[in-house]
PDB file of C-alpha atoms in Angstrom:
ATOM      1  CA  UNK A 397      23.541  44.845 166.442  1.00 94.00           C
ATOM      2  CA  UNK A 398      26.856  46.420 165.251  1.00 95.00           C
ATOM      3  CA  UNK A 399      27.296  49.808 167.166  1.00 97.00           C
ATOM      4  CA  UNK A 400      30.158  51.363 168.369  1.00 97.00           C
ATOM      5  CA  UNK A 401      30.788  55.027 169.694  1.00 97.00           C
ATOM      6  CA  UNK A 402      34.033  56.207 170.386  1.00 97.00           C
ATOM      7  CA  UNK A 403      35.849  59.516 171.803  1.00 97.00           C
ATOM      8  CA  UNK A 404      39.475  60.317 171.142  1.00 96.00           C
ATOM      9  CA  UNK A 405      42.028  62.281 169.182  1.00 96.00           C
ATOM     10  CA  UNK A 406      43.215  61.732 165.646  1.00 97.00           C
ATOM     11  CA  UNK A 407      46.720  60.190 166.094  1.00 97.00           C
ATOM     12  CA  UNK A 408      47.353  61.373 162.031  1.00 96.00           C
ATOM     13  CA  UNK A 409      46.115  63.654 159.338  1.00 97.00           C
ATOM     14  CA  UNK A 410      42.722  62.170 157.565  1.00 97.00           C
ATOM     15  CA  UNK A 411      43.752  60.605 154.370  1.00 97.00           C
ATOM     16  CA  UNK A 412      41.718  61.104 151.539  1.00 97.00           C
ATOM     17  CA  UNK A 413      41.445  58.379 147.667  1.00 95.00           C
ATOM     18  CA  UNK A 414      39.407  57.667 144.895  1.00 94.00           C
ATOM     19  CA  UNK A 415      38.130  54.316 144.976  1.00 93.00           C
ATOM     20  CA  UNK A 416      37.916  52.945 141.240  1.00 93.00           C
ATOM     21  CA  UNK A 417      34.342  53.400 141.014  1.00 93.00           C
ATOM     22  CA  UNK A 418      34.969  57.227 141.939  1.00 92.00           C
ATOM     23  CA  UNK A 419      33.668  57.183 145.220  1.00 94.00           C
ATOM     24  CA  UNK A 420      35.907  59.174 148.069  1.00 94.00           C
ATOM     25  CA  UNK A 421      37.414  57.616 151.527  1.00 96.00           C
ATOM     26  CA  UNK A 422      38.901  58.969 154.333  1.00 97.00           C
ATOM     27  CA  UNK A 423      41.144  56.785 156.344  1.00 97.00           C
ATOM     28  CA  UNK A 424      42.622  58.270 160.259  1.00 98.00           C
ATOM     29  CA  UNK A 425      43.444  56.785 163.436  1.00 97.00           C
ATOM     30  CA  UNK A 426      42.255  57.851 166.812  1.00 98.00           C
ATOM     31  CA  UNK A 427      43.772  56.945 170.420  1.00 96.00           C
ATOM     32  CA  UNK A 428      40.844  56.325 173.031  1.00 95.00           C
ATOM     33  CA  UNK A 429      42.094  57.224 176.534  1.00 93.00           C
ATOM     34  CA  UNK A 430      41.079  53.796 178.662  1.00 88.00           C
ATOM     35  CA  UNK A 431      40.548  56.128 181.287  1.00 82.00           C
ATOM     36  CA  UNK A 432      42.502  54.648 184.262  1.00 76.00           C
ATOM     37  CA  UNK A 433      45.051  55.801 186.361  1.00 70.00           C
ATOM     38  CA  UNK A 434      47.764  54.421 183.857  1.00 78.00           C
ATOM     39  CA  UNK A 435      48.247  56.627 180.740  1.00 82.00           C
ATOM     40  CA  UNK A 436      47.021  54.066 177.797  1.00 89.00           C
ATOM     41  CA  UNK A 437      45.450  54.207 175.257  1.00 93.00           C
ATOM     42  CA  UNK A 438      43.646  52.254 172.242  1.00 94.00           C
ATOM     43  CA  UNK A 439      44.282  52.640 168.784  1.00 96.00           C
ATOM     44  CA  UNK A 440      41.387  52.448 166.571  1.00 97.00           C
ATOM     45  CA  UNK A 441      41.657  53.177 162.491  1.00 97.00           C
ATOM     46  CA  UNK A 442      38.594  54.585 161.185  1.00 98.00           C
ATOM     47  CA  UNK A 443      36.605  55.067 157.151  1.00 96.00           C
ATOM     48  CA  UNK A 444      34.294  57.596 156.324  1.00 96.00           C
ATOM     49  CA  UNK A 445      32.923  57.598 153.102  1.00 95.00           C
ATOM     50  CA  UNK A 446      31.763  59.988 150.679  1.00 95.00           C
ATOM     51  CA  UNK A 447      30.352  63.655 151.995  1.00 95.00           C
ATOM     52  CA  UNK A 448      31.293  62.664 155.818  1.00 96.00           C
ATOM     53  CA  UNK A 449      34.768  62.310 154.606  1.00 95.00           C
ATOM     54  CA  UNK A 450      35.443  65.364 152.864  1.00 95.00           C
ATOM     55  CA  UNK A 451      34.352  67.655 156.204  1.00 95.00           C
ATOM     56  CA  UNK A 452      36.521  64.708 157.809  1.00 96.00           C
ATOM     57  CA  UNK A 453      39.546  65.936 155.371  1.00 96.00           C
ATOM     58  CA  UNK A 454      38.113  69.585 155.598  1.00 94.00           C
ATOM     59  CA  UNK A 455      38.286  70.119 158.794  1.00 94.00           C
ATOM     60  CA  UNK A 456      40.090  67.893 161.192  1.00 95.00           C
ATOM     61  CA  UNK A 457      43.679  67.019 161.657  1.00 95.00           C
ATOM     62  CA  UNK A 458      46.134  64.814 163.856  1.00 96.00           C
ATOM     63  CA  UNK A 459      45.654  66.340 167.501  1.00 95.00           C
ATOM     64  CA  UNK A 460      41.610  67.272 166.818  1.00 96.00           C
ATOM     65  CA  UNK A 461      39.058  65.662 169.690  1.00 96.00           C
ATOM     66  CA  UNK A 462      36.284  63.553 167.765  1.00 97.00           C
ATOM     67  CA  UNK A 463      33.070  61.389 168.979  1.00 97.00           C
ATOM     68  CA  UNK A 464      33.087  59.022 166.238  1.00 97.00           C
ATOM     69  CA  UNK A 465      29.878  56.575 165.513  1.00 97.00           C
ATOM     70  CA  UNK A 466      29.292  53.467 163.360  1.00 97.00           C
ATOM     71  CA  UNK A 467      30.205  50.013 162.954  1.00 97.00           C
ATOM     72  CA  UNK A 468      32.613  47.722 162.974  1.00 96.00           C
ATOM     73  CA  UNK A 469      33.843  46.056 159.655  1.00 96.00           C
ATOM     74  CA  UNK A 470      36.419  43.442 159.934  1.00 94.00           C
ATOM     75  CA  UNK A 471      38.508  42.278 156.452  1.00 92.00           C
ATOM     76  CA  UNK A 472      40.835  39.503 155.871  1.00 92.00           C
ATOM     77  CA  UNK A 473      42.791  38.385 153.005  1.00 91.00           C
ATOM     78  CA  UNK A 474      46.007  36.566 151.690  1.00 92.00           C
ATOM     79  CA  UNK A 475      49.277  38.176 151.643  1.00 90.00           C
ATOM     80  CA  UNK A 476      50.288  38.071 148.081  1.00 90.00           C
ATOM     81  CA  UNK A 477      54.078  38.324 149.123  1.00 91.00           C
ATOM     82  CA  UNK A 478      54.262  35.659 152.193  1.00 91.00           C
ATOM     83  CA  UNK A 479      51.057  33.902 151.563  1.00 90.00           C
ATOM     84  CA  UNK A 480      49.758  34.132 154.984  1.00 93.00           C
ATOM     85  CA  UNK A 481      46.281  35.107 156.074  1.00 93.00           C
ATOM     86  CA  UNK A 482      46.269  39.298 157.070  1.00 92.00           C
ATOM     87  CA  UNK A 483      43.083  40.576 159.076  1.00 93.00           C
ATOM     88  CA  UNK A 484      42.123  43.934 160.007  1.00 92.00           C
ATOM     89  CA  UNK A 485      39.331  45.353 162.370  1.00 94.00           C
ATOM     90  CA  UNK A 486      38.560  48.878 161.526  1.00 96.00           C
ATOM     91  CA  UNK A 487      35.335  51.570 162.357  1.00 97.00           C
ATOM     92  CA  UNK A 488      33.199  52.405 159.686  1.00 96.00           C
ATOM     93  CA  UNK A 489      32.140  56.045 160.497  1.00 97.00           C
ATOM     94  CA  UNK A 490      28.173  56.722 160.039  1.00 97.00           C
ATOM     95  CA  UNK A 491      29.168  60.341 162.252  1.00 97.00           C
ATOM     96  CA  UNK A 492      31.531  62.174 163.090  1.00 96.00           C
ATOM     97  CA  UNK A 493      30.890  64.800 165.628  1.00 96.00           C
ATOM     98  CA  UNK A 494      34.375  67.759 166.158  1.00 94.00           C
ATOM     99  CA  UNK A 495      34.577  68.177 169.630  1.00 93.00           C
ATOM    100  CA  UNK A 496      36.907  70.991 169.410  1.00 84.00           C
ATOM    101  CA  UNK A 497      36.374  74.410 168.270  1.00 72.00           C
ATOM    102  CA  UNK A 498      36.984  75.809 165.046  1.00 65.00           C
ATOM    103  CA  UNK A 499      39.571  78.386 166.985  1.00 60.00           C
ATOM    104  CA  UNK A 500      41.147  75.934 168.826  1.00 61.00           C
ATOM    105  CA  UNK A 501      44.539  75.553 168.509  1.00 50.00           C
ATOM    106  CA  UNK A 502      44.597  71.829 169.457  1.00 48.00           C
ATOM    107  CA  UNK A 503      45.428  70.336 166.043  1.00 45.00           C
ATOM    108  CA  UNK A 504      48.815  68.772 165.286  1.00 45.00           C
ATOM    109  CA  UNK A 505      49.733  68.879 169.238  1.00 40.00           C
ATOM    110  CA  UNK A 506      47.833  66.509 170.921  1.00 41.00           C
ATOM    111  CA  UNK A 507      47.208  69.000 173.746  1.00 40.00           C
ATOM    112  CA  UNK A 508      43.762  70.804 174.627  1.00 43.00           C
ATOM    113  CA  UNK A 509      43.854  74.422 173.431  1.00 42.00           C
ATOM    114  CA  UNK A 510      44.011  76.814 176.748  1.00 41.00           C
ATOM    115  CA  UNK A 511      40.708  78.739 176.630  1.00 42.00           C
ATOM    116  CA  UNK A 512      40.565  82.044 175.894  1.00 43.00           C
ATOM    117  CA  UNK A 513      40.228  84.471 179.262  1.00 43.00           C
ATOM    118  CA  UNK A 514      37.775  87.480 178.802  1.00 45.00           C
ATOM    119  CA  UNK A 515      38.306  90.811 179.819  1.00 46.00           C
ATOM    120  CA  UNK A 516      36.313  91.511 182.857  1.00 46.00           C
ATOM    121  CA  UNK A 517      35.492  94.989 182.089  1.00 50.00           C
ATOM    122  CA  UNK A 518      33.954  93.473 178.569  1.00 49.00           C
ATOM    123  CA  UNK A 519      31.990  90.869 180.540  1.00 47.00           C
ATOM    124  CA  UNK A 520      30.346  93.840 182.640  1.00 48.00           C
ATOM    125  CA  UNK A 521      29.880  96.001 179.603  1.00 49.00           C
ATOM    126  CA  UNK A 522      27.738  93.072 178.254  1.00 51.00           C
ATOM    127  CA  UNK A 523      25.368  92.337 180.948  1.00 52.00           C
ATOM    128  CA  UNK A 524      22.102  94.011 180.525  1.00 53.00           C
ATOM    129  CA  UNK A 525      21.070  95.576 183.895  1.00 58.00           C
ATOM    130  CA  UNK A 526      17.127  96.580 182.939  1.00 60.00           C
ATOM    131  CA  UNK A 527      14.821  94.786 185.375  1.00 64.00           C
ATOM    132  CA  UNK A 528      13.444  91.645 184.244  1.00 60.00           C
ATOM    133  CA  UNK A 529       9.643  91.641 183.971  1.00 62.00           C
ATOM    134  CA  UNK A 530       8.063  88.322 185.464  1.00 63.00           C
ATOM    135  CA  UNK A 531       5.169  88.478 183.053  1.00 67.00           C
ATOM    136  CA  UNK A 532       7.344  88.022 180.253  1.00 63.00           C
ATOM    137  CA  UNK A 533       8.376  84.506 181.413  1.00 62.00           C
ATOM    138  CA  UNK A 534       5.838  81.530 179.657  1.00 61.00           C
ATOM    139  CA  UNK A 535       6.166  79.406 181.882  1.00 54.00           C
TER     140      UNK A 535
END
């Protein structure tokens, strides 16, 4: 099984081409906090093809949080200027979920985007106050 699931923030701005055939890639990178006390990080680059990769393009950019799902592909090939064997291991997205909002104001900074404080006298103005009838309830 080939499965990976990863949560992070784009490190660039998706990059979008035409392969010959005409179908469309995306190429980004996103750092995955290893979650210790230290402040590192992993560096994965990531494809999403076709449709997935245009709301890629459409909608994220460097700085944007992203759960991203698929599998891993890993290439190899000769260096046509030194000769030497290259290698790659990349993510091959099958989803991309946007963990940030489309209001957030995350993108390009790499920080989380403060949330916004409501006014208390609108939160009050909201609640209902009419008595809630317990017959109403289905369950």
């Amino acid at each position: 099984m080939n499965q990976v699931i990863l949560m992070g923030r784009l490190t660039r701005d998706p990059e979008q081409r035409t392969t010959p055939s005409g179908k469309t890639v995306v190429s980004f990178g996103i750092a995955v906090d290893r979650g210790g006390q230290d402040d590192q990080a992993d560096f994965f680059n990531v494809t999403a093809w076709e449709k997935l990769g245009d709301l890629v393009v459409q909608y994220l950019s460097r700085g944007r949080r992203v759960l991203v799902q698929g599998r891993l592909r890993y290439d190899s090939w000769d260096d046509k200027e030194t000769g030497k064997k290259q290698s790659r291991v990349e993510v091959v997205a099958t989803d991309v979920t946007f963990l940030d909002g489309p209001n957030d104001n995350s993108g390009g900074s790499g920080t989380p985007a403060k949330p916004a404080k409501a006014n208390k006298e609108e939160v009050v103005a909201e609640i209902d106050d009419k008595p809630i009838d317990l017959s109403e309830i289905p369950f």
